[in-house]
mmCIF file of C-alpha atoms and ligand atoms in Angstrom:
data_model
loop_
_atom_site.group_PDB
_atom_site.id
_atom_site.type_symbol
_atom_site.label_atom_id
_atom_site.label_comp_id
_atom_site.label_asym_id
_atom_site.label_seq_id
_atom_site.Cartn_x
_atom_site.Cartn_y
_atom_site.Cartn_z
ATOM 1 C CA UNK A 1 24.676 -53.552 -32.814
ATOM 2 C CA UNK A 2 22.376 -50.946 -30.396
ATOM 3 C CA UNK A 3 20.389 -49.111 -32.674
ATOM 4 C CA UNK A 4 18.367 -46.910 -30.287
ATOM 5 C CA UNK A 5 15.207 -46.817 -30.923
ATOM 6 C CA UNK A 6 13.169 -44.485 -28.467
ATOM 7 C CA UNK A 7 14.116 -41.984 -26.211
ATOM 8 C CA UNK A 8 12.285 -40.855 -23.449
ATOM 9 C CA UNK A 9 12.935 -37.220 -21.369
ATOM 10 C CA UNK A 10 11.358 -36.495 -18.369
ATOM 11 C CA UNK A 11 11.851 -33.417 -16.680
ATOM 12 C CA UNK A 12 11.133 -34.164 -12.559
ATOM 13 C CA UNK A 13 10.756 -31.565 -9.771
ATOM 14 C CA UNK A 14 11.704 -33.784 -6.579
ATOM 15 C CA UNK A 15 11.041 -31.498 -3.321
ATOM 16 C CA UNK A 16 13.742 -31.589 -0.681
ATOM 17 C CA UNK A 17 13.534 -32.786 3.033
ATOM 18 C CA UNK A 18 15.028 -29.195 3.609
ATOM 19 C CA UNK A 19 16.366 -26.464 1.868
ATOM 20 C CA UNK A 20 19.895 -26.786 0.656
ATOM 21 C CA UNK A 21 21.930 -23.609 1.085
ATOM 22 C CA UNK A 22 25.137 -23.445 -0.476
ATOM 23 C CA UNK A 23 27.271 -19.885 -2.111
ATOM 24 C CA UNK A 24 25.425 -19.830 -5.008
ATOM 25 C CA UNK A 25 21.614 -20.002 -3.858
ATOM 26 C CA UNK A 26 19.120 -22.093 -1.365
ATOM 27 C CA UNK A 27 16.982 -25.129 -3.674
ATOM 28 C CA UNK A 28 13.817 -26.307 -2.183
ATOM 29 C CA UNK A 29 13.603 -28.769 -4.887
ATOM 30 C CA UNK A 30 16.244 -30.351 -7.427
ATOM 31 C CA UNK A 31 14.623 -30.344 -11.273
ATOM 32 C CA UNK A 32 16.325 -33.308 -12.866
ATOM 33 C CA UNK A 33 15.741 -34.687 -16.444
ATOM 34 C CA UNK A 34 15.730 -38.330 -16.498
ATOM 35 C CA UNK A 35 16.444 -40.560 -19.592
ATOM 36 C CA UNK A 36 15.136 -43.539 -21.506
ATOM 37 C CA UNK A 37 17.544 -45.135 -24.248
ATOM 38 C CA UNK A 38 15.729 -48.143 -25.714
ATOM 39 C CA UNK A 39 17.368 -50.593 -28.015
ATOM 40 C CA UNK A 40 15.144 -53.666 -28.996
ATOM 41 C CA UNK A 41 13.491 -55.303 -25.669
ATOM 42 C CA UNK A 42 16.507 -53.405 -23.500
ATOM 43 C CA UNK A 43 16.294 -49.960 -22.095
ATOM 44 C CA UNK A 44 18.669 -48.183 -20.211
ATOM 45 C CA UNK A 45 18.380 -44.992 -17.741
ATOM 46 C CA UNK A 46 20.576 -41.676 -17.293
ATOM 47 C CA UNK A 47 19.974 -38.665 -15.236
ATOM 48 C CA UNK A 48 21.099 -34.990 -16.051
ATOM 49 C CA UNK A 49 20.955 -32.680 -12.882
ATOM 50 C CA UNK A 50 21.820 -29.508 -13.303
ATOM 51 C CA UNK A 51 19.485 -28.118 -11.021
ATOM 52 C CA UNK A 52 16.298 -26.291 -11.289
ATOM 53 C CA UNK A 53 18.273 -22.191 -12.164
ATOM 54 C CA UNK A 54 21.332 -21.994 -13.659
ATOM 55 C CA UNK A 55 23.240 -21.011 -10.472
ATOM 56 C CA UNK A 56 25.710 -24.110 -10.374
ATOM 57 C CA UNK A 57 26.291 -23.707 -14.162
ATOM 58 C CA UNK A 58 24.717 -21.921 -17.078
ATOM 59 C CA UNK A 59 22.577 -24.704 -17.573
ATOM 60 C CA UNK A 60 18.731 -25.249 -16.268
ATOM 61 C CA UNK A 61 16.652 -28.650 -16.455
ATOM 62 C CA UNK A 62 14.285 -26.718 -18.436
ATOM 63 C CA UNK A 63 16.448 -25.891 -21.212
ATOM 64 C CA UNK A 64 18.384 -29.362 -20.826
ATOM 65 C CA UNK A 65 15.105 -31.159 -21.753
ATOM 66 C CA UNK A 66 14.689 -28.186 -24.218
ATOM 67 C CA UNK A 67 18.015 -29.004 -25.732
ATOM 68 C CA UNK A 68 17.524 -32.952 -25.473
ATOM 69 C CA UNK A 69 14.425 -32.876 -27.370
ATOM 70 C CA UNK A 70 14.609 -30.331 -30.201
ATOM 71 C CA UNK A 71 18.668 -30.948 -30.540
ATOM 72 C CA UNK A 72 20.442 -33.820 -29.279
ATOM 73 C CA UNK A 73 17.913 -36.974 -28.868
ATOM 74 C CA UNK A 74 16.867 -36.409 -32.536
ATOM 75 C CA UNK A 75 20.327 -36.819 -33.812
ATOM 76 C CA UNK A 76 20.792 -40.088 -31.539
ATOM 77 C CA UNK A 77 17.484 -41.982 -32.479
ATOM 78 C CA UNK A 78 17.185 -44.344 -35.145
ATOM 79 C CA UNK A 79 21.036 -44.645 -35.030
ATOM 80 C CA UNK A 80 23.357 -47.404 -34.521
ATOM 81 C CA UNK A 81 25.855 -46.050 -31.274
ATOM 82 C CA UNK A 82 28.903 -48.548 -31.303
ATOM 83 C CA UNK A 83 30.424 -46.520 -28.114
ATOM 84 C CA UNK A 84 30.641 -43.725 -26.161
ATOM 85 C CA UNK A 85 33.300 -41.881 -28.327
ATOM 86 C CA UNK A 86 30.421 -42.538 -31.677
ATOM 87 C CA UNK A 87 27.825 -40.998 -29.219
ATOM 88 C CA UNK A 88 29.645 -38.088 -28.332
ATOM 89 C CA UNK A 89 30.999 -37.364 -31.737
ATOM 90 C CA UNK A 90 27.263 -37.313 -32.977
ATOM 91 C CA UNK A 91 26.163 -34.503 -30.439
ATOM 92 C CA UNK A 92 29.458 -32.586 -31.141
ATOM 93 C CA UNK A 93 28.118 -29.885 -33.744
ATOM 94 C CA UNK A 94 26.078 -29.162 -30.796
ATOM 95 C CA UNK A 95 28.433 -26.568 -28.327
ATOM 96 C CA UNK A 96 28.426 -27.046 -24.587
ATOM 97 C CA UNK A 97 25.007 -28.579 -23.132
ATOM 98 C CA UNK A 98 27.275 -30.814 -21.319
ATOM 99 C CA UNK A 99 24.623 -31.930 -18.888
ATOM 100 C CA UNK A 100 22.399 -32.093 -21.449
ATOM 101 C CA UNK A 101 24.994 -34.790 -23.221
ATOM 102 C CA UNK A 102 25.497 -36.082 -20.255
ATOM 103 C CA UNK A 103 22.342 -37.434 -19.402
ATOM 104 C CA UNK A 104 21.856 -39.132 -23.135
ATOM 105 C CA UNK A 105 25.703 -40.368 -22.492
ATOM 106 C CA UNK A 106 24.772 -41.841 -19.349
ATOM 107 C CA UNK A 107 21.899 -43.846 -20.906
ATOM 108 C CA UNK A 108 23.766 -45.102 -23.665
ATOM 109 C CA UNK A 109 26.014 -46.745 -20.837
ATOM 110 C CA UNK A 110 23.684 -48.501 -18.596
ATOM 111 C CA UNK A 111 21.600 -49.827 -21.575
ATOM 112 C CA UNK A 112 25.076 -51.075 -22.878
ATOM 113 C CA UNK A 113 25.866 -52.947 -19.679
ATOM 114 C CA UNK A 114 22.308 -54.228 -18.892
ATOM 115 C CA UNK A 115 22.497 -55.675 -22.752
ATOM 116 C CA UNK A 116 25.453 -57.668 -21.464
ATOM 117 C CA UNK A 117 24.144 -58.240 -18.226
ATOM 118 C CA UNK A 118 26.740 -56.543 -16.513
ATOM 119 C CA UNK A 119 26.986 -54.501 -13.320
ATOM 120 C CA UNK A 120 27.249 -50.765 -14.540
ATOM 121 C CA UNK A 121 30.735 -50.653 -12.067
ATOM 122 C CA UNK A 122 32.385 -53.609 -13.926
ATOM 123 C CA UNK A 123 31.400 -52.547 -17.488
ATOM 124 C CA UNK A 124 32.971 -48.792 -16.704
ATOM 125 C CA UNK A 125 36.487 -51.107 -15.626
ATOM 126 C CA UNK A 126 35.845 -50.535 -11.997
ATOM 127 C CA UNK A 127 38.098 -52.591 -9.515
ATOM 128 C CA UNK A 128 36.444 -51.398 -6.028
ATOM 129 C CA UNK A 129 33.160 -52.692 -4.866
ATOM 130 C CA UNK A 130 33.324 -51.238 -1.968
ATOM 131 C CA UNK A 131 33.861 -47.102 -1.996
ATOM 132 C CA UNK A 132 34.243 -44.694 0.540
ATOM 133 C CA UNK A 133 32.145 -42.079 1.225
ATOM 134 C CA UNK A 134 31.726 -38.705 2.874
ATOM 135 C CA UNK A 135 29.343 -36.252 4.717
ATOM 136 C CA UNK A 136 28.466 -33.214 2.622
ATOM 137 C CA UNK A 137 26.619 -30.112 4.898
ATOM 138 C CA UNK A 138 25.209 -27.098 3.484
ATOM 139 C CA UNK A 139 24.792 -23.773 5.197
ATOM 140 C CA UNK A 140 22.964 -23.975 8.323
ATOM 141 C CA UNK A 141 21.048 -21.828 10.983
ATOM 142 C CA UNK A 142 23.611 -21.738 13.921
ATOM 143 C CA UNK A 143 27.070 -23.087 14.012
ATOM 144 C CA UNK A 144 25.733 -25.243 17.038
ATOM 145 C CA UNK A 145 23.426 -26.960 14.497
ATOM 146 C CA UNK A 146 26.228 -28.062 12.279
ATOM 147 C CA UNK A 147 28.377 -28.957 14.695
ATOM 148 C CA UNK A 148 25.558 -31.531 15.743
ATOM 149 C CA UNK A 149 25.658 -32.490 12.555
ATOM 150 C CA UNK A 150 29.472 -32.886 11.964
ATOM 151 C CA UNK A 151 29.422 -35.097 15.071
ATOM 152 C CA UNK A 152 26.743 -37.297 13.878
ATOM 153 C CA UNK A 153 28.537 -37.862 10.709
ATOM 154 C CA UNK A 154 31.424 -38.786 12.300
ATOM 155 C CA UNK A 155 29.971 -41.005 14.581
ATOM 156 C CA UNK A 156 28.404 -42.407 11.620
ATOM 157 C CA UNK A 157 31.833 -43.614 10.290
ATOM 158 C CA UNK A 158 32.201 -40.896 7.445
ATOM 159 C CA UNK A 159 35.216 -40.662 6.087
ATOM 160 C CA UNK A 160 35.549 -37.038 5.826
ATOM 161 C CA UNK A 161 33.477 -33.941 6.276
ATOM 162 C CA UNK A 162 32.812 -31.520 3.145
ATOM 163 C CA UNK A 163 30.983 -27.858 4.433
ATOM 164 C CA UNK A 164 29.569 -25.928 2.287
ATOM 165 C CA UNK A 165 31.346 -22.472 2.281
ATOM 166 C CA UNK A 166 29.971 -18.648 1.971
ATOM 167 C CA UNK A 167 29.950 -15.301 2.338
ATOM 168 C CA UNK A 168 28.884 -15.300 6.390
ATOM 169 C CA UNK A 169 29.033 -18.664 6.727
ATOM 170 C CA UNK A 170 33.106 -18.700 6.285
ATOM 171 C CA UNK A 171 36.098 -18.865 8.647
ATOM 172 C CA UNK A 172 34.563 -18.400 11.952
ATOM 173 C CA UNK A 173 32.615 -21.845 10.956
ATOM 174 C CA UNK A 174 35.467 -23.192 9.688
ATOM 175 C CA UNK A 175 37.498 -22.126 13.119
ATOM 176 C CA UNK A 176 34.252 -23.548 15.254
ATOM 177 C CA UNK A 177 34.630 -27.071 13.462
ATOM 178 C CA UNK A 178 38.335 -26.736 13.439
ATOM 179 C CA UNK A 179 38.415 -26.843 17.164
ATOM 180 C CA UNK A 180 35.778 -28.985 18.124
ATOM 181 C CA UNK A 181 37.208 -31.784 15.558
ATOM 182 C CA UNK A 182 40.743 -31.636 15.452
ATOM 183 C CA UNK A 183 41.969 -34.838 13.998
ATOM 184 C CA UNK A 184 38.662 -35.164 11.489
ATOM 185 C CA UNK A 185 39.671 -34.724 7.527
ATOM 186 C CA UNK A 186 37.512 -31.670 6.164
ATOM 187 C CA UNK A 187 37.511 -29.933 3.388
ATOM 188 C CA UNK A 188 35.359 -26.677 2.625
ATOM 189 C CA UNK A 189 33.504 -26.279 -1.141
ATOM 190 C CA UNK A 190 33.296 -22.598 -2.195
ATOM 191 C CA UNK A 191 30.987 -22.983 -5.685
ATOM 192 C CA UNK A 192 32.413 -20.267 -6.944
ATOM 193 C CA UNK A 193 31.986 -17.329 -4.669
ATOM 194 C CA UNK A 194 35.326 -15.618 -3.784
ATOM 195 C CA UNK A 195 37.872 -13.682 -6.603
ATOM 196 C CA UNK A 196 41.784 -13.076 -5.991
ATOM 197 C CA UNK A 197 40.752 -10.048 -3.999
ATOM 198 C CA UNK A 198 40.395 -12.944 -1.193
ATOM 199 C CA UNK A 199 43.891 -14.128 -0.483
ATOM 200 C CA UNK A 200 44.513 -12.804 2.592
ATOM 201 C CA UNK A 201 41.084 -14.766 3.547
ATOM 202 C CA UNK A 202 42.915 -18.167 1.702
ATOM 203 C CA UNK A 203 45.932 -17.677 3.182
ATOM 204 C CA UNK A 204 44.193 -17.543 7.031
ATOM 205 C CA UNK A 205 42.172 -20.759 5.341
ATOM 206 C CA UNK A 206 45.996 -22.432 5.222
ATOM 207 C CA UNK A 207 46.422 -22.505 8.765
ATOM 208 C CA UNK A 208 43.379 -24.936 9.324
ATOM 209 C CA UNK A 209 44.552 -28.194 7.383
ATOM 210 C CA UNK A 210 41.697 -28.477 5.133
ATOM 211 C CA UNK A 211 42.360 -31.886 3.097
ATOM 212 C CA UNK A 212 41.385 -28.893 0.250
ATOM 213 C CA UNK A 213 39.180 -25.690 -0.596
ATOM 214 C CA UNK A 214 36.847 -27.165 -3.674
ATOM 215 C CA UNK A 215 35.933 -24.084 -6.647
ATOM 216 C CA UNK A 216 37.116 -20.801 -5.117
ATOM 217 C CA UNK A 217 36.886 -18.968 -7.377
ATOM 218 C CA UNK A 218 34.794 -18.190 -10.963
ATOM 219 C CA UNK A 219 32.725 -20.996 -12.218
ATOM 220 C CA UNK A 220 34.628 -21.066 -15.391
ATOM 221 C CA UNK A 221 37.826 -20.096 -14.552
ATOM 222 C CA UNK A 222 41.309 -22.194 -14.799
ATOM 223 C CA UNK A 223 44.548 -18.782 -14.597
ATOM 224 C CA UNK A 224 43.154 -17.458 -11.659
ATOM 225 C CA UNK A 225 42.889 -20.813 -9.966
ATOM 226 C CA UNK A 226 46.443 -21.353 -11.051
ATOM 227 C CA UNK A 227 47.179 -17.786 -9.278
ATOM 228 C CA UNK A 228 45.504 -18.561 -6.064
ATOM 229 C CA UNK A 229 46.907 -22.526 -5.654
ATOM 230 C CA UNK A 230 50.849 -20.929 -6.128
ATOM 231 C CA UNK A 231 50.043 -18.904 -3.258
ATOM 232 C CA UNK A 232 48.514 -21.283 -0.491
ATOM 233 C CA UNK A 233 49.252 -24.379 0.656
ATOM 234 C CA UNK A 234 46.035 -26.103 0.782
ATOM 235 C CA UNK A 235 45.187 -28.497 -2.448
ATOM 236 C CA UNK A 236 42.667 -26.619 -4.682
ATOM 237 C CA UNK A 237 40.007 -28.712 -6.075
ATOM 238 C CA UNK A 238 38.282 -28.278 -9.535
ATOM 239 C CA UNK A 239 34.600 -28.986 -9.754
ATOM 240 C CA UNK A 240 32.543 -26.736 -12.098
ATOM 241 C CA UNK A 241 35.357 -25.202 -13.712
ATOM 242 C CA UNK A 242 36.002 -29.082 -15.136
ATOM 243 C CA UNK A 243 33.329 -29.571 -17.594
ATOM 244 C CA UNK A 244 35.016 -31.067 -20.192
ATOM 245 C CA UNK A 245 37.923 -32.835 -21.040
ATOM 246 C CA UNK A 246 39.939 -29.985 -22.734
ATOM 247 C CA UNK A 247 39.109 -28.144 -19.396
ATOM 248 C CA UNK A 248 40.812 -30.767 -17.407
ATOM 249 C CA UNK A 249 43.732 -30.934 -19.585
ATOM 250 C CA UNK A 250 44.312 -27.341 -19.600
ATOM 251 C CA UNK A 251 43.477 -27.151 -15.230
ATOM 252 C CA UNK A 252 46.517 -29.613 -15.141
ATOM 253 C CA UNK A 253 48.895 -27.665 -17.636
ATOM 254 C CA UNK A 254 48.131 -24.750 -15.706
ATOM 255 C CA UNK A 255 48.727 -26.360 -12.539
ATOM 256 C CA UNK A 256 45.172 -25.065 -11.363
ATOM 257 C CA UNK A 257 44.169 -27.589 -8.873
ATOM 258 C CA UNK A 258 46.057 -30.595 -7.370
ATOM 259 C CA UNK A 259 42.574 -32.075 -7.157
ATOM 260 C CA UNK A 260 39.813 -32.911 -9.601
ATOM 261 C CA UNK A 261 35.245 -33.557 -8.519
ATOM 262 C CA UNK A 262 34.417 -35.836 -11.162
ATOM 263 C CA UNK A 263 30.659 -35.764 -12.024
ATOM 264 C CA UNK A 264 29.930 -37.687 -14.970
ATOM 265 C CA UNK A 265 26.225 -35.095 -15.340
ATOM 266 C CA UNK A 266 28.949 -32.015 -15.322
ATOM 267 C CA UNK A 267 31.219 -33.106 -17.535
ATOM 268 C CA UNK A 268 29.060 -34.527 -20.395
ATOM 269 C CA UNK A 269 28.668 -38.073 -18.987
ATOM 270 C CA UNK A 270 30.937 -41.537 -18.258
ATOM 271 C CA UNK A 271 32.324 -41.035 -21.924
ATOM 272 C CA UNK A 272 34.137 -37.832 -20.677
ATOM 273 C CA UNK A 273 34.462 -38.374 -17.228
ATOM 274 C CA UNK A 274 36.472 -41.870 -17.759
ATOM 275 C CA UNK A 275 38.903 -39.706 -19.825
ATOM 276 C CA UNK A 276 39.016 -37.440 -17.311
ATOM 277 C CA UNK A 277 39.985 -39.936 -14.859
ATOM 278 C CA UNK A 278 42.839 -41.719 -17.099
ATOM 279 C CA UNK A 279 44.186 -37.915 -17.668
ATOM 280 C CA UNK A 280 44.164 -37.322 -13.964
ATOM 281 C CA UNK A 281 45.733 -40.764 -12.969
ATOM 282 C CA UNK A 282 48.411 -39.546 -15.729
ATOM 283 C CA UNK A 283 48.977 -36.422 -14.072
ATOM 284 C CA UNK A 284 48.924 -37.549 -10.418
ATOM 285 C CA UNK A 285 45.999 -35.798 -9.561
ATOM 286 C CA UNK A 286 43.436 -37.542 -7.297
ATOM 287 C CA UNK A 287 39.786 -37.492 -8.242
ATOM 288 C CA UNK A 288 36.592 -38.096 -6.034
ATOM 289 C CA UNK A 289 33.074 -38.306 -7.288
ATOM 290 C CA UNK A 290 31.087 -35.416 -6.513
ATOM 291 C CA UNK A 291 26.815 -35.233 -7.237
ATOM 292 C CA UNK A 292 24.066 -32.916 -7.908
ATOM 293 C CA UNK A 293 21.716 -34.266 -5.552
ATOM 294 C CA UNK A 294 20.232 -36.815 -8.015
ATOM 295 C CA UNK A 295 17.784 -39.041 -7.569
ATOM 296 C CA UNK A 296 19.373 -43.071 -6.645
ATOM 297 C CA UNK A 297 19.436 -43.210 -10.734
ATOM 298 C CA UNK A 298 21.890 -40.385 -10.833
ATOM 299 C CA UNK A 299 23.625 -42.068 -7.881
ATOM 300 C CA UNK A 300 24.430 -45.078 -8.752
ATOM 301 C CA UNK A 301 25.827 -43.728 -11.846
ATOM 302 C CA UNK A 302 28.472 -42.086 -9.766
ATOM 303 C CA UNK A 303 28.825 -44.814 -7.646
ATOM 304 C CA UNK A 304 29.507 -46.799 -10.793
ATOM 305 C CA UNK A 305 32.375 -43.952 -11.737
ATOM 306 C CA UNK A 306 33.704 -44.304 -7.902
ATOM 307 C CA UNK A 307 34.505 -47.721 -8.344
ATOM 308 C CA UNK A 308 37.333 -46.899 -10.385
ATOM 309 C CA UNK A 309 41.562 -46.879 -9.512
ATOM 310 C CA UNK A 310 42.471 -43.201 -9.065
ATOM 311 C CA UNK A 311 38.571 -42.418 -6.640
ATOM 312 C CA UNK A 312 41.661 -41.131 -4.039
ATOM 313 C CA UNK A 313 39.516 -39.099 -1.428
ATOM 314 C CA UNK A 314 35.745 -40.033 -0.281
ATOM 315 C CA UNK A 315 32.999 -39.764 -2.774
ATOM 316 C CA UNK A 316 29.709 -37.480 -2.206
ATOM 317 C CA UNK A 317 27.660 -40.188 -2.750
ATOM 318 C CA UNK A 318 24.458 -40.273 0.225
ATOM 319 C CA UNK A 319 21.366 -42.660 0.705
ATOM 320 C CA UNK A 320 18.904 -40.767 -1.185
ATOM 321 C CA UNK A 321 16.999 -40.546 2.761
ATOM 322 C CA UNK A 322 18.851 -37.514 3.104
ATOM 323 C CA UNK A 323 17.504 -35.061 1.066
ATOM 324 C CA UNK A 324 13.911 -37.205 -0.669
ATOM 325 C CA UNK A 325 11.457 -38.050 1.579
ATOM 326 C CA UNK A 326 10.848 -40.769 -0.888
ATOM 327 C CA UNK A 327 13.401 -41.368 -3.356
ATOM 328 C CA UNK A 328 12.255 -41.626 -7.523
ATOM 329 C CA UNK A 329 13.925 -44.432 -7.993
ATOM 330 C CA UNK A 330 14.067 -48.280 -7.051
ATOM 331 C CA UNK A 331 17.251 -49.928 -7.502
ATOM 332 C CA UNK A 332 18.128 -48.757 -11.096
ATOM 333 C CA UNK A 333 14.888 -48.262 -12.216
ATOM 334 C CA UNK A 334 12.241 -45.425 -11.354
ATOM 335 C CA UNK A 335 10.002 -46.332 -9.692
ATOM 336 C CA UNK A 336 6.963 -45.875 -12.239
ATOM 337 C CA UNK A 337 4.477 -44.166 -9.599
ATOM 338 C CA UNK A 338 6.740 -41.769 -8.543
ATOM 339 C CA UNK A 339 7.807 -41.232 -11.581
ATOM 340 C CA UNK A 340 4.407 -40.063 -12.827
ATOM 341 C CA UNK A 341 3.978 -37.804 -9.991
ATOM 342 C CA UNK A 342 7.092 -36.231 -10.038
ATOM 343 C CA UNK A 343 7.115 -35.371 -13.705
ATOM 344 C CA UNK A 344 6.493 -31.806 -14.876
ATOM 345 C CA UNK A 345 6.881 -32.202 -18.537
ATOM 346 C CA UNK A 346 7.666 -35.324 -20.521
ATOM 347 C CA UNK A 347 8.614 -36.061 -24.633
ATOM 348 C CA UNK A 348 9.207 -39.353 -26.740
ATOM 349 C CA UNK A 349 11.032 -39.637 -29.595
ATOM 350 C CA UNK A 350 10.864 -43.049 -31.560
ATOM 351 C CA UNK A 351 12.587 -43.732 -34.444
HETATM 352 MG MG1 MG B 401 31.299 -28.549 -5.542
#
C-alpha cells in the first residue's frame, strides 16, 4: 500500500537566460510549483508549469499552489492511492486545475517507481531509451539571428526545427528559413493566435512543407480546428486545446488535428496523458512530447512519457543549459540549495 503521508508545494520563480517570446507574451522567468509525495521513508517529485500569467492557459502557478493546498493535496494526504486512475478519481469533484492535478499526478508516479526501484521510463511501459529530440526557437530580434540559430541546431544534429510563430514574426520568417534550409523538417507553433479569418494566410503556409502548424487557432477550441485542417494540407497539431482526455477524444472525432503535443503538466499528469497516448495510437495519430520550460524535474518526466511506442515526431525536450543559468534540479532530485533560493512561497501538509 502508499499511503501518502506529506505533501510538500513549492512555488519557484526560476529567471531565464533570456526572454522567451512566443504569440501569447515574452516570460523573463518560468513560476513552477514543484511537488513532494511522501509515503513512509520514500518520496517522490512532480512539477506543474503553467507559467507565471495565465497566457498559455487559464491557469497561473500562483493559483495552482493556491488550488494544491486549500483543494487538492488535502483530499490526497493521509490516503491510501492504489493508482493513478484512484488518484485522479479523488481530485475529480474538483473541475479543471489540470496542471494543478497534474503536478500531484506526477508525484504519485515517480514515488511509485522509486518504491520499486524502477526507472520512471520503464514503470510508465516505455520501450525507447533512446528519444529523439528537437530545437524549439522563440521570437527573435532579426531574422538573421534565428537563422544563426536554426543552423546551429542543425549542425547540432536536431532532428527537426519548431519556430515559434506570431503576429510580425510570421510568413516572411517562415519564407527566410524556408529558403535557407530546404531539406530541414520544421514545423511552426502558433499558441493560439490566429482565427478562421486567417485562411488565406494558412493556405500560403501550405506551400512551405511544414511537417505541421501546432495550435492555430483558440486555446480551447476543437470545430474550428476541424474547419481550418479540411481546408489545408499541412497536419494540424493540438497542444493546449488537449487538456484532457475527453478533449482528445472529441479533437479525433472531429478530425481536428492529425497530430497530438502531449504534456503530461497540461493534461492533468502521466495518468491522463498515457490514455491519451493509447487513444492516439488507436486513432493513428502521432504524438510528440511537448514542455513548459520546466526545470530537469519537469523534464525528465516528459522524457519518461517520450519513451513510449506512438512518440512519432521529435520531442521538445532541451538540456536545462538553455534557458537556466543553473538548473533547480540534480538528476531527479532538486537540488536543496537552489531549491531554497528559488522558492517564493512554500506549504506542508502531513497527515
Ligand atoms: Mg505549443
Amino acid at each position: 500500500m502508499s499511503r501518502i503521508d506529506a505533501i510538500e508545494l513549492n512555488r519557484v520563480c526560476m529567471p531565464l537566460i533570456s526572454p522567451f517570446r512566443t504569440a501569447y507574451g515574452s516570460d523573463d522567468a518560468i513560476e513552477s510549483v514543484l511537488v513532494k509525495m511522501t509515503s513512509a521513508d520514500c518520496c517522490g517529485w512532480g512539477e506543474a508549469s503553467p507559467l507565471k500569467a495565465p497566457t498559455y492557459s487559464p491557469e497561473f502557478a500562483a493559483g495552482v499552489f493556491l488550488v494544491m493546498r486549500e483543494f487538492l493535496a488535502p483530499v490526497l494526504v493521509g490516503q491510501d492511492i492504489a493508482s493513478g486512475e484512484n488518484l485522479q478519481k479523488r481530485l475529480a469533484a474538483f473541475k479543471g486545475n489540470y496542471f494543478a492535478k497534474g503536478g500531484l499526478d506526477m508525484a504519485w508516479w515517480d514515488l511509485q517507481a522509486r518504491r520499486r526501484g524502477q526507472p520512471l521510463w520503464k514503470f510508465l511501459g516505455g520501450c525507447n531509451p533512446v528519444v529523439d529530440v528537437g530545437a524549439d526557437f522563440g521570437v527573435l530580434d532579426s531574422i538573421d539571428t534565428l537563422l544563426e540559430h536554426v543552423h546551429a541546431a542543425a549542425k547540432a544534429g536536431f532532428k527537426r526545427v519548431k519556430l515559434k510563430y506570431a503576429p510580425g514574426w510570421a510568413l516572411e520568417m517562415v519564407a527566410a528559413v524556408r529558403k535557407a534550409f530546404p531539406n530541414t523538417v520544421f514545423h511552426i507553433d502558433c499558441n493560439s493566435a490566429y482565427t478562421l479569418d486567417d485562411l488565406p494566410m494558412f493556405r500560403e503556409l501550405d506551400g512551405y512543407e511544414l511537417a505541421m502548424i501546432e495550435q492555430p487557432l483558440a486555446h480551447d477550441d476543437l470545430i474550428d480546428h476541424a474547419k481550418l485542417q479540411a481546408a489545408i494540407r499541412t497536419p494540424i497539431c493540438l497542444d493546449e486545446s488537449i487538456s484532457s482526455l475527453d478533449k482528445a477524444r472529441k479533437a479525433i472525432a472531429l478530425k481536428a488535428c492529425r497530430w497530438i503535443n502531449l504534456k503530461p503538466a497540461r493534461a492533468g499528469g502521466l495518468t491522463n496523458a498515457l490514455k491519451i497516448h493509447d487513444l492516439c495510437a488507436e486513432a493513428g495519430i502521432g504524438c510528440w512530447v511537448g514542455g513548459m520550460l520546466e526545470s530537469g524535474l519537469g523534464a525528465g518526466h516528459c522524457l519518461a512519457l517520450a519513451t513510449l511506442p506512438n512518440i512519432k515526431y521529435p520531442s521538445d525536450i532541451f538540456p536545462t543549459s538553455r534557458f537556466y543559468q543553473k538548473d533547480l534540479a540534480l538528476g531527479f532530485d532538486p537540488d536543496p540549495q537552489q531549491l531554497a533560493r528559488l522558492t517564493i512561497e512554500r506549504a506542508v501538509l502531513s497527515a
